[in-house]
């Protein structure tokens, strides 16, 4: 229901005769055409790892009533054969009022990966939801610390994978026991927006030396200092803009591309906007280079996914735009992210 697009106008010219004189009046009546009900759902598309089929997917719904009186009914899900789904009664007391709730849908055990379309529906309205079932395994007992920057994508990805996680506040960066986390992830451009991160970066490097796994998503050159990394490097403006640019695995036996998920050609399909950006430059040989990619007619860039041992731990830096692909529901992005936060357990 889009009232601006569905507005109907009726025009009329009225003639009024008064004492032998005639007057003409123009009039218009605007009518908004609406269905009896509408349903809004969140999420419109959900990702469900096959390791979490029993948990299912929770769908939040909003039913809006456009009838000029109270209405009631039941809301449920039309799903493929073998799926189970909740249903619920609802009552809406007045016109242009809503009822809200949530339903859980679960696929059958052993379902193959792929996209499945469901419909949240009442007897008056229906709205589709796509559930993308993916193969994304995770190391056991991962405890993830997230240093957030702009949005909530990393915690959404962690929740999708079923990872125990905590957001690290400025106070946590200054004084918390970071050894409680098997992996800490620094979100994109966090060095710009988190002053505490800049001040406490040495604590993160000490966390690595004591055995932690630190994953740093891409940063820009003006907000980066080479000494933020255990083996300094610079950040350049180089990027790979073509979404379908070939990706080559430079270290095919490395755990980051073999465990717990073996990364292959299908993991690079369906990317949106670009492959990677702000590639590191002047990179030390202490780093292993995991992937190479490049735009057409340009040499491939090899510094977009780096990993190095440091003390008893590991440091990973990546310029690939994993966060955007996870937001789009890319199975390959979730599988690579699961490998990063599982490293070096395998």
Tab-separated table of C-alpha atoms in Angstrom:
chain	number	residue	atom	x	y	z
A	1	UNK	CA	0.000	0.000	0.000
A	2	UNK	CA	1.640	3.208	-1.209
A	3	UNK	CA	-0.818	6.078	-0.736
A	4	UNK	CA	1.067	8.588	-2.902
A	5	UNK	CA	1.053	6.154	-5.819
A	6	UNK	CA	-2.462	4.825	-5.261
A	7	UNK	CA	-4.296	8.111	-4.736
A	8	UNK	CA	-7.395	8.500	-6.918
A	9	UNK	CA	-8.892	11.917	-7.639
A	10	UNK	CA	-12.418	12.611	-8.862
A	11	UNK	CA	-12.910	16.018	-10.529
A	12	UNK	CA	-16.242	17.765	-11.099
A	13	UNK	CA	-17.540	21.169	-12.274
A	14	UNK	CA	-20.615	22.333	-10.424
A	15	UNK	CA	-23.053	24.872	-11.869
A	16	UNK	CA	-24.995	27.018	-9.396
A	17	UNK	CA	-27.953	29.167	-10.474
A	18	UNK	CA	-28.831	32.088	-8.155
A	19	UNK	CA	-31.481	34.664	-9.152
A	20	UNK	CA	-30.946	34.052	-12.837
A	21	UNK	CA	-27.198	34.135	-12.630
A	22	UNK	CA	-24.883	31.121	-13.046
A	23	UNK	CA	-21.743	30.345	-11.082
A	24	UNK	CA	-19.245	27.590	-11.835
A	25	UNK	CA	-17.267	25.847	-9.132
A	26	UNK	CA	-14.478	23.312	-9.609
A	27	UNK	CA	-14.178	20.580	-6.978
A	28	UNK	CA	-11.935	17.530	-6.444
A	29	UNK	CA	-12.289	14.571	-4.117
A	30	UNK	CA	-9.112	12.642	-3.250
A	31	UNK	CA	-9.590	8.977	-2.348
A	32	UNK	CA	-6.759	6.809	-1.003
A	33	UNK	CA	-7.187	3.230	-2.188
A	34	UNK	CA	-5.938	0.711	0.386
A	35	UNK	CA	-6.212	-3.016	1.017
A	36	UNK	CA	-8.186	-4.267	3.999
A	37	UNK	CA	-4.903	-5.143	5.737
A	38	UNK	CA	-1.183	-4.932	5.105
A	39	UNK	CA	1.670	-6.940	6.631
A	40	UNK	CA	5.202	-5.739	7.228
A	41	UNK	CA	7.889	-8.296	8.084
A	42	UNK	CA	11.427	-8.103	9.463
A	43	UNK	CA	13.673	-9.455	8.183
A	44	UNK	CA	12.552	-9.642	4.568
A	45	UNK	CA	15.491	-11.981	3.985
A	46	UNK	CA	17.167	-14.114	6.645
A	47	UNK	CA	20.314	-16.238	6.691
A	48	UNK	CA	20.227	-19.552	8.554
A	49	UNK	CA	23.330	-21.766	8.894
A	50	UNK	CA	22.601	-25.476	8.598
A	51	UNK	CA	24.286	-25.917	11.981
A	52	UNK	CA	21.404	-23.926	13.525
A	53	UNK	CA	18.375	-25.453	11.801
A	54	UNK	CA	16.783	-26.339	15.156
A	55	UNK	CA	16.864	-22.671	16.177
A	56	UNK	CA	14.953	-21.635	13.078
A	57	UNK	CA	14.280	-18.047	12.061
A	58	UNK	CA	12.293	-15.490	14.072
A	59	UNK	CA	10.124	-13.226	11.925
A	60	UNK	CA	8.646	-10.061	13.400
A	61	UNK	CA	5.386	-8.914	11.814
A	62	UNK	CA	3.250	-5.771	11.844
A	63	UNK	CA	-0.356	-6.038	10.645
A	64	UNK	CA	-2.111	-2.749	9.849
A	65	UNK	CA	-5.903	-2.463	9.633
A	66	UNK	CA	-7.460	-0.163	7.003
A	67	UNK	CA	-11.074	-1.109	7.662
A	68	UNK	CA	-13.179	1.534	9.476
A	69	UNK	CA	-13.859	-0.799	12.415
A	70	UNK	CA	-12.283	-3.414	14.665
A	71	UNK	CA	-10.862	-6.529	13.015
A	72	UNK	CA	-9.424	-9.823	14.211
A	73	UNK	CA	-7.994	-13.023	12.800
A	74	UNK	CA	-4.967	-15.308	12.782
A	75	UNK	CA	-1.516	-14.820	11.305
A	76	UNK	CA	0.617	-17.740	10.179
A	77	UNK	CA	3.209	-18.826	7.638
A	78	UNK	CA	2.789	-20.694	4.378
A	79	UNK	CA	6.045	-22.614	4.061
A	80	UNK	CA	7.485	-25.417	1.928
A	81	UNK	CA	6.628	-29.006	2.816
A	82	UNK	CA	8.422	-30.175	5.950
A	83	UNK	CA	8.803	-26.751	7.549
A	84	UNK	CA	7.151	-25.968	10.883
A	85	UNK	CA	5.841	-22.543	11.776
A	86	UNK	CA	4.043	-20.737	14.594
A	87	UNK	CA	0.684	-19.059	14.183
A	88	UNK	CA	-1.087	-16.575	16.420
A	89	UNK	CA	-4.387	-14.778	16.926
A	90	UNK	CA	-4.503	-10.989	16.597
A	91	UNK	CA	-7.011	-8.226	17.286
A	92	UNK	CA	-6.823	-4.650	15.967
A	93	UNK	CA	-9.231	-2.318	17.678
A	94	UNK	CA	-9.519	0.536	15.171
A	95	UNK	CA	-8.795	1.773	11.672
A	96	UNK	CA	-5.138	2.565	10.895
A	97	UNK	CA	-4.016	0.712	14.021
A	98	UNK	CA	-1.623	-2.224	14.162
A	99	UNK	CA	-0.932	-5.559	15.820
A	100	UNK	CA	2.655	-6.737	16.275
A	101	UNK	CA	4.225	-10.038	17.139
A	102	UNK	CA	6.763	-12.648	16.132
A	103	UNK	CA	6.675	-16.110	14.623
A	104	UNK	CA	9.371	-18.795	14.524
A	105	UNK	CA	9.797	-20.963	11.432
A	106	UNK	CA	12.017	-24.049	11.321
A	107	UNK	CA	13.122	-26.055	8.294
A	108	UNK	CA	13.318	-29.845	8.320
A	109	UNK	CA	16.539	-31.560	9.392
A	110	UNK	CA	18.937	-32.285	6.557
A	111	UNK	CA	17.552	-29.582	4.282
A	112	UNK	CA	20.070	-28.615	1.549
A	113	UNK	CA	21.492	-25.115	1.352
A	114	UNK	CA	19.620	-22.676	-0.871
A	115	UNK	CA	16.904	-20.011	-0.886
A	116	UNK	CA	13.406	-20.820	0.383
A	117	UNK	CA	10.440	-18.445	0.016
A	118	UNK	CA	7.813	-18.362	2.779
A	119	UNK	CA	4.719	-16.178	3.104
A	120	UNK	CA	3.538	-14.552	6.329
A	121	UNK	CA	-0.197	-14.261	5.851
A	122	UNK	CA	-3.640	-13.562	7.248
A	123	UNK	CA	-6.905	-14.193	5.413
A	124	UNK	CA	-6.602	-10.659	3.992
A	125	UNK	CA	-2.896	-10.084	3.310
A	126	UNK	CA	0.389	-11.855	2.579
A	127	UNK	CA	4.056	-10.895	2.533
A	128	UNK	CA	7.018	-13.017	1.306
A	129	UNK	CA	10.128	-13.795	3.345
A	130	UNK	CA	13.226	-15.449	1.902
A	131	UNK	CA	15.235	-17.774	4.135
A	132	UNK	CA	18.728	-18.512	2.839
A	133	UNK	CA	20.073	-21.746	4.293
A	134	UNK	CA	23.881	-21.820	4.170
A	135	UNK	CA	26.745	-24.118	5.114
A	136	UNK	CA	28.812	-22.159	7.655
A	137	UNK	CA	30.580	-24.137	10.363
A	138	UNK	CA	32.258	-22.599	13.400
A	139	UNK	CA	34.962	-23.657	15.831
A	140	UNK	CA	33.578	-24.713	19.230
A	141	UNK	CA	33.695	-22.315	22.183
A	142	UNK	CA	34.346	-19.132	20.192
A	143	UNK	CA	33.971	-16.059	22.408
A	144	UNK	CA	33.992	-12.925	20.278
A	145	UNK	CA	34.730	-9.348	21.299
A	146	UNK	CA	33.486	-6.669	18.882
A	147	UNK	CA	34.862	-3.136	18.669
A	148	UNK	CA	31.987	-1.431	16.895
A	149	UNK	CA	32.235	1.578	14.611
A	150	UNK	CA	29.265	2.689	12.486
A	151	UNK	CA	26.575	0.032	12.556
A	152	UNK	CA	25.505	-3.306	14.011
A	153	UNK	CA	26.486	-5.598	11.122
A	154	UNK	CA	29.167	-7.520	13.004
A	155	UNK	CA	26.924	-8.360	15.932
A	156	UNK	CA	24.150	-9.322	13.505
A	157	UNK	CA	26.590	-11.667	11.755
A	158	UNK	CA	27.690	-13.125	15.084
A	159	UNK	CA	24.059	-13.707	16.080
A	160	UNK	CA	23.342	-15.370	12.731
A	161	UNK	CA	26.265	-17.749	13.218
A	162	UNK	CA	25.283	-18.438	16.832
A	163	UNK	CA	28.481	-16.953	18.276
A	164	UNK	CA	28.732	-15.788	21.872
A	165	UNK	CA	29.861	-12.169	21.672
A	166	UNK	CA	30.179	-8.939	23.630
A	167	UNK	CA	30.564	-5.326	22.518
A	168	UNK	CA	33.710	-3.726	23.905
A	169	UNK	CA	33.116	-0.300	25.414
A	170	UNK	CA	35.775	2.369	25.826
A	171	UNK	CA	36.125	1.309	29.469
A	172	UNK	CA	36.582	-2.306	28.385
A	173	UNK	CA	39.372	-1.319	26.014
A	174	UNK	CA	41.128	0.469	28.857
A	175	UNK	CA	40.816	-2.050	31.662
A	176	UNK	CA	38.834	-5.238	30.885
A	177	UNK	CA	40.464	-8.664	30.790
A	178	UNK	CA	40.719	-9.130	27.019
A	179	UNK	CA	41.935	-12.695	27.494
A	180	UNK	CA	38.284	-13.675	27.994
A	181	UNK	CA	37.872	-13.494	24.195
A	182	UNK	CA	39.192	-16.058	21.744
A	183	UNK	CA	38.898	-13.452	18.963
A	184	UNK	CA	38.444	-9.681	18.911
A	185	UNK	CA	37.203	-7.981	15.728
A	186	UNK	CA	37.831	-4.302	14.963
A	187	UNK	CA	35.034	-3.004	12.727
A	188	UNK	CA	35.570	-0.975	9.548
A	189	UNK	CA	37.037	2.495	10.170
A	190	UNK	CA	36.857	2.062	13.930
A	191	UNK	CA	40.216	3.815	14.315
A	192	UNK	CA	38.477	6.975	13.077
A	193	UNK	CA	35.464	6.951	15.401
A	194	UNK	CA	36.841	5.243	18.536
A	195	UNK	CA	39.401	7.434	20.293
A	196	UNK	CA	39.743	4.817	23.023
A	197	UNK	CA	40.797	2.287	20.388
A	198	UNK	CA	43.592	4.564	19.231
A	199	UNK	CA	44.731	5.130	22.811
A	200	UNK	CA	44.509	1.472	23.840
A	201	UNK	CA	45.842	-0.186	20.701
A	202	UNK	CA	48.930	-1.378	22.590
A	203	UNK	CA	46.637	-3.394	24.872
A	204	UNK	CA	45.224	-5.134	21.804
A	205	UNK	CA	48.698	-6.003	20.545
A	206	UNK	CA	49.553	-7.350	23.997
A	207	UNK	CA	46.354	-9.418	23.830
A	208	UNK	CA	47.672	-10.914	20.582
A	209	UNK	CA	51.095	-11.641	22.040
A	210	UNK	CA	49.447	-13.496	24.938
A	211	UNK	CA	47.575	-15.773	22.527
A	212	UNK	CA	44.574	-13.829	21.232
A	213	UNK	CA	43.328	-13.605	17.667
A	214	UNK	CA	42.802	-10.012	16.470
A	215	UNK	CA	40.885	-9.386	13.220
A	216	UNK	CA	40.960	-5.855	11.795
A	217	UNK	CA	38.529	-4.907	9.019
A	218	UNK	CA	39.531	-2.233	6.507
A	219	UNK	CA	40.589	1.240	7.658
A	220	UNK	CA	41.359	4.347	5.572
A	221	UNK	CA	44.810	5.830	5.139
A	222	UNK	CA	44.115	9.098	6.996
A	223	UNK	CA	42.915	7.301	10.132
A	224	UNK	CA	45.608	4.612	10.208
A	225	UNK	CA	49.062	4.580	11.774
A	226	UNK	CA	51.488	1.852	10.685
A	227	UNK	CA	52.334	1.060	14.313
A	228	UNK	CA	48.742	-0.069	14.958
A	229	UNK	CA	49.797	-3.404	13.424
A	230	UNK	CA	52.416	-5.703	14.996
A	231	UNK	CA	54.486	-5.466	11.786
A	232	UNK	CA	53.856	-1.957	10.435
A	233	UNK	CA	52.324	-1.293	7.034
A	234	UNK	CA	50.685	1.644	5.316
A	235	UNK	CA	47.174	1.937	3.855
A	236	UNK	CA	46.755	2.940	0.209
A	237	UNK	CA	43.802	4.085	-1.896
A	238	UNK	CA	43.997	1.038	-4.145
A	239	UNK	CA	40.782	-0.902	-4.578
A	240	UNK	CA	39.091	-3.536	-6.731
A	241	UNK	CA	35.771	-2.173	-7.955
A	242	UNK	CA	34.433	-4.931	-10.216
A	243	UNK	CA	32.078	-7.152	-8.242
A	244	UNK	CA	32.908	-10.212	-10.346
A	245	UNK	CA	36.697	-9.698	-10.320
A	246	UNK	CA	38.419	-13.111	-10.126
A	247	UNK	CA	39.695	-14.123	-6.692
A	248	UNK	CA	42.713	-16.409	-6.415
A	249	UNK	CA	43.632	-18.266	-3.248
A	250	UNK	CA	47.370	-17.729	-2.789
A	251	UNK	CA	47.712	-20.082	0.176
A	252	UNK	CA	45.348	-22.997	-0.629
A	253	UNK	CA	46.416	-25.017	2.405
A	254	UNK	CA	46.068	-22.213	4.946
A	255	UNK	CA	43.454	-22.700	7.722
A	256	UNK	CA	41.792	-19.392	6.832
A	257	UNK	CA	40.571	-20.968	3.580
A	258	UNK	CA	40.215	-24.592	4.711
A	259	UNK	CA	38.757	-24.727	8.222
A	260	UNK	CA	36.171	-25.013	9.447
A	261	UNK	CA	34.841	-24.028	5.985
A	262	UNK	CA	36.691	-24.907	2.784
A	263	UNK	CA	36.552	-21.791	0.614
A	264	UNK	CA	36.023	-22.271	-3.119
A	265	UNK	CA	34.844	-20.507	-6.298
A	266	UNK	CA	31.185	-20.365	-5.212
A	267	UNK	CA	32.111	-18.216	-2.206
A	268	UNK	CA	32.803	-15.239	-4.488
A	269	UNK	CA	29.477	-15.277	-6.332
A	270	UNK	CA	26.787	-12.624	-5.948
A	271	UNK	CA	28.973	-9.889	-4.445
A	272	UNK	CA	27.670	-6.326	-4.396
A	273	UNK	CA	29.407	-3.028	-5.190
A	274	UNK	CA	33.103	-4.086	-5.000
A	275	UNK	CA	35.588	-6.717	-3.862
A	276	UNK	CA	38.000	-4.822	-1.617
A	277	UNK	CA	39.386	-1.363	-0.945
A	278	UNK	CA	42.192	0.499	0.848
A	279	UNK	CA	44.756	-2.231	0.321
A	280	UNK	CA	47.820	-2.203	2.584
A	281	UNK	CA	51.157	-1.156	1.081
A	282	UNK	CA	54.783	-1.757	2.098
A	283	UNK	CA	53.743	-5.021	3.727
A	284	UNK	CA	56.312	-7.004	5.726
A	285	UNK	CA	57.175	-10.566	4.746
A	286	UNK	CA	56.006	-11.538	8.237
A	287	UNK	CA	52.470	-11.586	6.818
A	288	UNK	CA	51.085	-14.466	4.800
A	289	UNK	CA	49.068	-13.266	1.806
A	290	UNK	CA	45.869	-15.297	1.504
A	291	UNK	CA	43.976	-13.902	-1.521
A	292	UNK	CA	44.650	-12.001	-4.738
A	293	UNK	CA	42.143	-10.070	-6.839
A	294	UNK	CA	42.272	-7.310	-9.437
A	295	UNK	CA	40.132	-5.284	-11.806
A	296	UNK	CA	40.249	-6.099	-15.547
A	297	UNK	CA	43.474	-5.044	-17.302
A	298	UNK	CA	45.136	-4.330	-13.950
A	299	UNK	CA	47.622	-6.499	-12.047
A	300	UNK	CA	46.073	-8.419	-9.138
A	301	UNK	CA	46.494	-6.998	-5.649
A	302	UNK	CA	47.717	-9.445	-3.021
A	303	UNK	CA	47.540	-7.569	0.288
A	304	UNK	CA	43.769	-7.567	0.866
A	305	UNK	CA	43.863	-10.503	3.308
A	306	UNK	CA	46.889	-10.765	5.588
A	307	UNK	CA	47.696	-12.899	8.605
A	308	UNK	CA	50.772	-13.081	10.808
A	309	UNK	CA	51.769	-14.838	14.022
A	310	UNK	CA	52.656	-12.533	16.886
A	311	UNK	CA	53.879	-14.014	20.162
A	312	UNK	CA	51.457	-16.822	20.978
A	313	UNK	CA	48.618	-15.241	18.989
A	314	UNK	CA	47.659	-14.079	15.513
A	315	UNK	CA	46.879	-10.826	13.711
A	316	UNK	CA	44.567	-10.690	10.672
A	317	UNK	CA	44.016	-7.619	8.503
A	318	UNK	CA	41.541	-7.686	5.619
A	319	UNK	CA	40.443	-5.115	3.050
A	320	UNK	CA	37.690	-7.241	1.543
A	321	UNK	CA	34.221	-5.782	2.086
A	322	UNK	CA	32.895	-8.720	4.095
A	323	UNK	CA	30.468	-6.577	6.101
A	324	UNK	CA	28.590	-5.423	2.992
A	325	UNK	CA	28.337	-8.941	1.621
A	326	UNK	CA	27.053	-10.306	4.940
A	327	UNK	CA	24.460	-7.539	4.919
A	328	UNK	CA	23.403	-8.831	1.482
A	329	UNK	CA	23.259	-12.412	2.786
A	330	UNK	CA	26.277	-13.737	0.862
A	331	UNK	CA	27.024	-17.312	2.019
A	332	UNK	CA	30.703	-16.941	1.123
A	333	UNK	CA	31.115	-13.852	3.288
A	334	UNK	CA	29.632	-15.640	6.309
A	335	UNK	CA	31.840	-18.686	5.680
A	336	UNK	CA	34.993	-16.567	5.451
A	337	UNK	CA	34.019	-14.591	8.545
A	338	UNK	CA	33.445	-17.854	10.440
A	339	UNK	CA	36.964	-18.970	9.472
A	340	UNK	CA	38.471	-15.681	10.678
A	341	UNK	CA	36.865	-15.779	14.103
A	342	UNK	CA	37.571	-19.515	14.449
A	343	UNK	CA	41.272	-19.060	13.646
A	344	UNK	CA	43.613	-20.523	14.815
A	345	UNK	CA	41.519	-23.246	16.469
A	346	UNK	CA	41.940	-25.463	13.400
